Amino acid sequence: MSSEASMLEVDGLSAFYGEARVLDEISFTLHEGSAAIVGRNGMGKTTLCRAIMGITPPDSEGSVLLDGRELGGEPSYVICSAGIGYVPQGRELFPSLTTDEHLRMIGGRLVARGRWDVDAVYGLFPQLARRRRLSGAQLSGGEQQMLAIGRALLTNPRLLLMDEPSEGLAPAIVDELLETCHRLRDEGIGLLVVEQNLGVAGRLADRLLVMVSGRIEHDTHAAELLEDEEAQRRYLGVESMATGEGA
């Protein structure tokens, strides 16, 4: 265990849908930087994101600390205000709102408290500035992901929680996404990323947490898992893996 102060500390986090236990006493610590959560479909990765954010499932227990502040059991708006920004799987944009309206809806409700405002988001994603009058439904998949990230950044998060950010994106757009994530990490924003693509996960983060049946079964360096085909078969059901190819 590192003596370095932790940014995020999850301890004994369990979650239930009725009597079904989806998360089984998950515990891990994230210091500065980034980590990626990988695993097969149905292992509870998205449920973990939603449980950390206080969205669903309705029944959960355990501790979620951000910079030492207990957030477990708090409503999602409190968790967001405390410093966790969320980029959900599928982006979850409003098709009836323009790009600019998505951002102004968030930015207009927040007292300036950090580096990120609407102009800063447009500076990070100039393509969004050129598409500001288009609705969320008219944007490409890559532009929608930019908008989802920009929306989360407007909360000026300490930690950015991203669920399947590369899903459905062309390789060139994934490269742009990775560059953005590295830039945000270098600026001091922590990244906890759920990523189905093992190659992308390894490029996003040096540390990989492998989920199996609602538990963290393996905590390893990305390079080690990318080189260990037997571990890939055991944990991910992958026959072979080269960096940058899908799991």
Coordinates of C-alpha atoms in Angstrom, one line a residue:
M1 CA 0.0 0.0 0.0
S2 CA 1.4 3.4 -1.0
S3 CA 1.8 6.0 1.6
E4 CA 0.7 8.6 -0.9
A5 CA -2.6 10.3 -0.1
S6 CA -5.5 8.7 -2.0
M7 CA -7.8 10.7 -4.3
L8 CA -10.5 8.0 -4.5
E9 CA -10.9 5.2 -2.0
V10 CA -13.7 2.6 -2.5
D11 CA -14.1 0.1 0.4
G12 CA -16.5 -2.8 0.6
L13 CA -18.8 -1.4 -2.0
S14 CA -21.7 -3.8 -2.7
A15 CA -24.8 -3.2 -4.8
F16 CA -28.0 -5.1 -5.3
Y17 CA -31.0 -5.3 -7.6
G18 CA -33.5 -6.9 -5.3
E19 CA -31.9 -10.0 -3.9
A20 CA -29.3 -10.2 -6.7
R21 CA -25.8 -9.0 -5.6
V22 CA -24.2 -7.2 -8.6
L23 CA -21.2 -5.8 -6.8
D24 CA -19.5 -7.9 -4.1
E25 CA -17.5 -5.8 -1.6
I26 CA -15.3 -4.0 -4.1
S27 CA -12.3 -2.2 -2.7
F28 CA -9.6 -0.2 -4.4
T29 CA -7.7 3.0 -4.1
L30 CA -6.8 5.5 -6.8
H31 CA -4.0 8.0 -6.2
E32 CA -3.1 10.8 -8.7
G33 CA -3.2 9.8 -12.4
S34 CA -5.4 7.2 -14.0
A35 CA -6.7 3.7 -13.8
A36 CA -8.8 1.6 -16.1
I37 CA -11.4 -1.1 -15.2
V38 CA -11.6 -3.9 -17.7
G39 CA -13.7 -7.1 -17.9
R40 CA -16.1 -9.1 -19.9
N41 CA -19.7 -7.9 -20.5
G42 CA -22.0 -8.4 -17.6
M43 CA -19.3 -8.3 -14.9
G44 CA -20.7 -5.1 -13.2
K45 CA -18.5 -2.4 -14.6
T46 CA -21.2 0.0 -15.4
T47 CA -23.0 -0.8 -12.2
L48 CA -19.8 0.2 -10.4
C49 CA -19.8 3.5 -12.1
R50 CA -23.4 4.2 -11.2
A51 CA -22.9 3.0 -7.6
I52 CA -20.0 5.4 -7.2
M53 CA -22.1 8.2 -8.6
G54 CA -25.1 7.4 -6.4
I55 CA -27.4 6.9 -9.4
T56 CA -28.3 3.2 -9.2
P57 CA -28.8 0.5 -8.1
P58 CA -31.3 1.4 -5.4
D59 CA -29.6 -0.8 -2.8
S60 CA -25.9 -0.4 -2.1
E61 CA -23.6 -0.4 0.9
G62 CA -19.9 0.4 1.5
S63 CA -17.7 3.5 1.5
V64 CA -16.7 5.9 -1.3
L65 CA -14.2 8.5 -0.2
L66 CA -13.0 11.4 -2.4
D67 CA -10.0 13.2 -0.9
G68 CA -11.1 11.8 2.5
R69 CA -14.7 12.9 2.2
E70 CA -17.3 10.2 2.6
L71 CA -19.7 10.2 -0.4
G72 CA -21.3 6.7 0.0
G73 CA -25.0 7.0 0.2
E74 CA -25.1 10.6 -0.9
P75 CA -27.4 11.7 -3.9
S76 CA -25.7 12.0 -7.2
Y77 CA -25.8 15.9 -7.3
V78 CA -23.9 16.0 -4.0
I79 CA -21.3 13.5 -5.4
C80 CA -21.0 15.6 -8.6
S81 CA -20.6 18.8 -6.6
A82 CA -17.9 17.2 -4.4
G83 CA -15.7 16.6 -7.4
I84 CA -16.6 13.5 -9.5
G85 CA -17.6 14.2 -13.1
Y86 CA -19.4 11.4 -14.9
V87 CA -19.3 10.6 -18.6
P88 CA -21.9 7.8 -19.0
Q89 CA -21.9 5.0 -21.4
G90 CA -23.8 6.0 -24.5
R91 CA -23.2 9.7 -23.8
E92 CA -26.9 10.3 -22.7
L93 CA -27.3 13.6 -24.6
F94 CA -30.6 15.4 -25.1
P95 CA -31.5 15.3 -28.9
S96 CA -33.7 18.4 -28.6
L97 CA -30.9 20.6 -27.2
T98 CA -28.1 22.1 -29.2
T99 CA -24.5 21.6 -28.4
D100 CA -24.3 25.1 -26.9
E101 CA -27.5 24.6 -24.9
H102 CA -26.1 21.4 -23.4
L103 CA -23.0 23.3 -22.1
R104 CA -24.8 26.5 -21.1
M105 CA -27.4 24.4 -19.1
I106 CA -24.5 23.1 -16.9
G107 CA -22.2 26.1 -17.0
G108 CA -25.0 28.6 -16.4
R109 CA -25.9 26.9 -13.1
L110 CA -22.4 26.8 -11.6
V111 CA -20.6 29.5 -9.8
A112 CA -17.2 29.8 -11.4
R113 CA -14.9 27.7 -9.2
G114 CA -12.2 26.5 -11.5
R115 CA -10.5 26.3 -14.8
W116 CA -13.4 24.9 -16.8
D117 CA -16.2 27.1 -18.2
V118 CA -18.0 26.9 -21.6
D119 CA -15.3 28.9 -23.4
A120 CA -12.6 26.5 -22.0
V121 CA -14.5 23.5 -23.3
Y122 CA -14.7 25.1 -26.8
G123 CA -11.0 25.7 -26.5
L124 CA -10.4 22.0 -25.8
F125 CA -12.8 20.9 -28.5
P126 CA -12.8 23.5 -31.3
Q127 CA -14.9 21.2 -33.4
L128 CA -17.7 21.6 -30.9
A129 CA -17.5 25.4 -31.2
R130 CA -18.1 25.1 -34.9
R131 CA -21.1 22.8 -34.3
R132 CA -22.6 24.7 -31.4
R133 CA -25.9 25.3 -33.1
L134 CA -26.5 21.6 -34.0
S135 CA -28.5 19.3 -31.8
G136 CA -26.9 16.5 -29.9
A137 CA -28.6 14.0 -32.4
Q138 CA -26.9 15.7 -35.3
L139 CA -23.4 15.3 -34.0
S140 CA -21.1 12.4 -35.0
G141 CA -20.2 9.8 -32.4
G142 CA -16.9 11.4 -31.7
E143 CA -18.5 14.9 -31.4
Q144 CA -21.1 13.4 -29.0
Q145 CA -18.3 12.0 -26.9
M146 CA -16.5 15.4 -26.9
L147 CA -19.8 17.0 -25.7
A148 CA -20.3 14.4 -23.0
I149 CA -16.7 15.0 -21.7
G150 CA -17.1 18.8 -22.0
R151 CA -20.4 18.7 -20.0
A152 CA -18.6 16.7 -17.2
L153 CA -15.7 19.1 -17.2
L154 CA -18.0 22.1 -16.5
T155 CA -18.4 20.7 -13.0
N156 CA -14.6 21.3 -12.6
P157 CA -14.1 17.7 -11.3
R158 CA -11.3 16.4 -9.2
L159 CA -11.9 13.0 -10.8
L160 CA -13.4 12.1 -14.1
L161 CA -15.3 8.8 -14.2
M162 CA -15.8 7.6 -17.8
D163 CA -17.8 4.6 -18.9
E164 CA -16.8 3.0 -22.3
P165 CA -15.5 6.3 -23.8
S166 CA -14.2 4.6 -27.0
E167 CA -17.4 2.6 -27.7
G168 CA -18.5 2.9 -31.4
L169 CA -15.7 5.4 -32.3
A170 CA -13.4 5.1 -35.4
P171 CA -9.7 4.4 -34.6
A172 CA -8.6 8.0 -35.6
I173 CA -11.3 9.4 -33.2
V174 CA -10.1 7.1 -30.4
D175 CA -6.6 8.5 -30.9
E176 CA -7.9 12.0 -30.4
L177 CA -9.8 10.8 -27.3
L178 CA -6.7 9.3 -25.8
E179 CA -4.8 12.5 -26.5
T180 CA -7.5 14.5 -24.7
C181 CA -7.5 12.1 -21.7
H182 CA -3.7 12.4 -21.4
R183 CA -3.9 16.2 -21.5
L184 CA -6.6 16.2 -18.7
R185 CA -4.5 13.8 -16.6
D186 CA -1.4 16.0 -17.1
E187 CA -3.5 18.9 -15.8
G188 CA -4.2 17.1 -12.6
I189 CA -7.6 15.6 -13.2
G190 CA -7.8 12.0 -12.0
L191 CA -9.2 9.4 -14.5
L192 CA -11.1 6.3 -13.7
V193 CA -12.1 4.7 -17.0
V194 CA -14.2 1.6 -17.8
E195 CA -13.0 0.3 -21.1
Q196 CA -14.0 -2.8 -23.0
N197 CA -11.1 -2.4 -25.4
L198 CA -8.1 -3.8 -23.6
G199 CA -5.6 -2.1 -26.0
V200 CA -7.2 1.3 -25.5
A201 CA -7.3 0.7 -21.7
G202 CA -3.6 0.0 -21.7
R203 CA -3.0 3.3 -23.6
L204 CA -5.2 5.2 -21.2
A205 CA -3.8 4.0 -17.9
D206 CA -0.7 2.2 -16.6
R207 CA -2.9 0.4 -14.0
L208 CA -5.7 -2.0 -14.9
L209 CA -8.3 -3.4 -12.5
V210 CA -9.9 -6.5 -13.8
M211 CA -13.6 -7.2 -12.8
V212 CA -15.0 -10.7 -12.7
S213 CA -18.5 -11.4 -11.4
G214 CA -18.8 -8.1 -9.5
R215 CA -15.4 -8.2 -7.9
I216 CA -11.9 -6.9 -8.6
E217 CA -10.0 -10.1 -9.2
H218 CA -6.8 -8.7 -10.5
D219 CA -4.9 -5.4 -10.1
T220 CA -2.0 -5.1 -12.4
H221 CA 0.2 -3.0 -14.7
A222 CA -1.2 -2.6 -18.2
A223 CA 2.0 -3.9 -19.8
E224 CA 1.9 -7.1 -17.8
L225 CA -1.7 -8.0 -18.8
L226 CA -1.1 -7.0 -22.4
E227 CA 1.8 -9.5 -22.5
D228 CA 0.0 -12.3 -20.6
E229 CA -2.2 -14.2 -23.0
E230 CA -3.1 -16.8 -20.4
A231 CA -4.4 -14.0 -18.0
Q232 CA -6.4 -12.5 -20.9
R233 CA -8.1 -15.8 -21.6
R234 CA -8.8 -16.4 -17.9
Y235 CA -10.1 -13.0 -17.1
L236 CA -11.4 -11.6 -20.4
G237 CA -12.0 -14.6 -22.6
V238 CA -9.6 -13.2 -25.2
E239 CA -7.5 -15.6 -27.3
S240 CA -4.9 -13.0 -28.2
M241 CA -4.4 -9.4 -27.8
A242 CA -2.3 -6.7 -29.5
T243 CA -2.2 -3.2 -28.3
G244 CA -4.9 -1.1 -29.9
E245 CA -7.2 -4.0 -30.9
G246 CA -10.6 -4.7 -29.3
A247 CA -11.2 -7.1 -26.4

